[in-house]
Structures are given as C-alpha cells and as structure tokens.
Short mmCIF file of N, CA and C in Angstrom, two decimals:
data_model
loop_
_atom_site.label_atom_id
_atom_site.label_comp_id
_atom_site.label_asym_id
_atom_site.label_seq_id
_atom_site.Cartn_x
_atom_site.Cartn_y
_atom_site.Cartn_z
N UNK Z 1 54.35 103.76 201.80
CA UNK Z 1 55.33 104.69 202.39
C UNK Z 1 56.49 103.92 203.00
N UNK Z 2 56.19 102.81 203.67
CA UNK Z 2 57.25 102.04 204.29
C UNK Z 2 58.21 101.47 203.24
N UNK Z 3 57.64 101.11 202.08
CA UNK Z 3 58.46 100.57 201.00
C UNK Z 3 59.47 101.61 200.52
N UNK Z 4 59.03 102.86 200.43
CA UNK Z 4 59.93 103.93 199.99
C UNK Z 4 61.10 104.09 200.95
N UNK Z 5 60.83 104.02 202.24
CA UNK Z 5 61.89 104.19 203.24
C UNK Z 5 62.91 103.05 203.15
N UNK Z 6 62.41 101.82 203.03
CA UNK Z 6 63.33 100.69 202.94
C UNK Z 6 64.14 100.76 201.65
N UNK Z 7 63.51 101.23 200.57
CA UNK Z 7 64.22 101.38 199.30
C UNK Z 7 65.31 102.43 199.43
N UNK Z 8 65.01 103.52 200.13
CA UNK Z 8 65.98 104.59 200.34
C UNK Z 8 67.16 104.08 201.16
N UNK Z 9 66.87 103.34 202.23
CA UNK Z 9 67.94 102.79 203.07
C UNK Z 9 68.80 101.82 202.28
N UNK Z 10 68.16 101.01 201.43
CA UNK Z 10 68.88 100.06 200.60
C UNK Z 10 69.82 100.78 199.64
N UNK Z 11 69.33 101.87 199.03
CA UNK Z 11 70.16 102.66 198.11
C UNK Z 11 71.35 103.27 198.84
N UNK Z 12 71.11 103.82 200.03
CA UNK Z 12 72.19 104.42 200.81
C UNK Z 12 73.22 103.37 201.18
N UNK Z 13 72.76 102.17 201.54
CA UNK Z 13 73.67 101.09 201.90
C UNK Z 13 74.57 100.73 200.73
N UNK Z 14 73.98 100.62 199.53
CA UNK Z 14 74.77 100.29 198.34
C UNK Z 14 75.77 101.39 198.04
N UNK Z 15 75.35 102.65 198.17
CA UNK Z 15 76.26 103.77 197.92
C UNK Z 15 77.43 103.74 198.88
N UNK Z 16 77.15 103.50 200.17
CA UNK Z 16 78.21 103.43 201.16
C UNK Z 16 79.16 102.28 200.87
N UNK Z 17 78.58 101.14 200.49
CA UNK Z 17 79.40 99.96 200.21
C UNK Z 17 80.34 100.20 199.03
N UNK Z 18 79.81 100.77 197.94
CA UNK Z 18 80.64 101.02 196.76
C UNK Z 18 81.68 102.10 197.07
N UNK Z 19 81.30 103.10 197.85
CA UNK Z 19 82.24 104.16 198.20
C UNK Z 19 83.39 103.61 199.04
N UNK Z 20 83.08 102.74 200.00
CA UNK Z 20 84.13 102.17 200.84
C UNK Z 20 85.03 101.24 200.03
N UNK Z 21 84.45 100.54 199.04
CA UNK Z 21 85.25 99.67 198.18
C UNK Z 21 86.23 100.50 197.36
N UNK Z 22 85.74 101.58 196.76
CA UNK Z 22 86.60 102.47 195.97
C UNK Z 22 87.68 103.06 196.86
N UNK Z 23 87.30 103.47 198.08
CA UNK Z 23 88.26 104.05 199.02
C UNK Z 23 89.36 103.05 199.36
N UNK Z 24 88.98 101.80 199.62
CA UNK Z 24 89.95 100.76 199.96
C UNK Z 24 90.92 100.54 198.80
N UNK Z 25 90.40 100.51 197.58
CA UNK Z 25 91.25 100.31 196.41
C UNK Z 25 92.21 101.49 196.25
N UNK Z 26 91.71 102.70 196.47
CA UNK Z 26 92.56 103.89 196.35
C UNK Z 26 93.68 103.86 197.38
N UNK Z 27 93.35 103.50 198.62
CA UNK Z 27 94.36 103.41 199.67
C UNK Z 27 95.41 102.37 199.30
N UNK Z 28 94.97 101.25 198.73
CA UNK Z 28 95.90 100.21 198.28
C UNK Z 28 96.88 100.78 197.26
N UNK Z 29 96.35 101.53 196.29
CA UNK Z 29 97.20 102.12 195.26
C UNK Z 29 98.21 103.08 195.88
N UNK Z 30 97.76 103.92 196.80
CA UNK Z 30 98.64 104.91 197.44
C UNK Z 30 99.73 104.19 198.23
N UNK Z 31 99.36 103.15 198.96
CA UNK Z 31 100.35 102.39 199.73
C UNK Z 31 101.41 101.80 198.81
N UNK Z 32 100.96 101.25 197.67
CA UNK Z 32 101.91 100.67 196.71
C UNK Z 32 102.89 101.74 196.22
N UNK Z 33 102.38 102.91 195.87
CA UNK Z 33 103.24 103.98 195.36
C UNK Z 33 104.21 104.45 196.45
N UNK Z 34 103.74 104.53 197.68
CA UNK Z 34 104.60 104.96 198.78
C UNK Z 34 105.73 103.96 198.99
N UNK Z 35 105.41 102.67 198.88
CA UNK Z 35 106.43 101.65 199.06
C UNK Z 35 107.48 101.74 197.95
N UNK Z 36 107.03 102.07 196.74
CA UNK Z 36 107.96 102.19 195.62
C UNK Z 36 108.92 103.35 195.83
N UNK Z 37 108.40 104.49 196.29
CA UNK Z 37 109.23 105.68 196.44
C UNK Z 37 110.13 105.57 197.67
N UNK Z 38 109.69 104.82 198.68
CA UNK Z 38 110.46 104.72 199.93
C UNK Z 38 111.80 104.04 199.67
#
C-alpha cells in the first residue's frame, strides 16, 4: 500500500513539473509576441 502512495505522489510530481515547464515555455512565447507588437 505504501508503494502505491509513493508511486502516486511521484506521478503527480512529474505531471506538475511537465505542466510548469509547458507553462513557462508558453509565457516565453507570449512575451516574445508582445515585444514584437509593442
């Protein structure tokens, strides 16, 4: 049972990490476009 919980936490951590990476890249793209239009 303990193994399942740690596996679940590990999966959530990876999901959060990839989501934040994608978010950072998206923000970078938006900033670039804003600078171009400004």
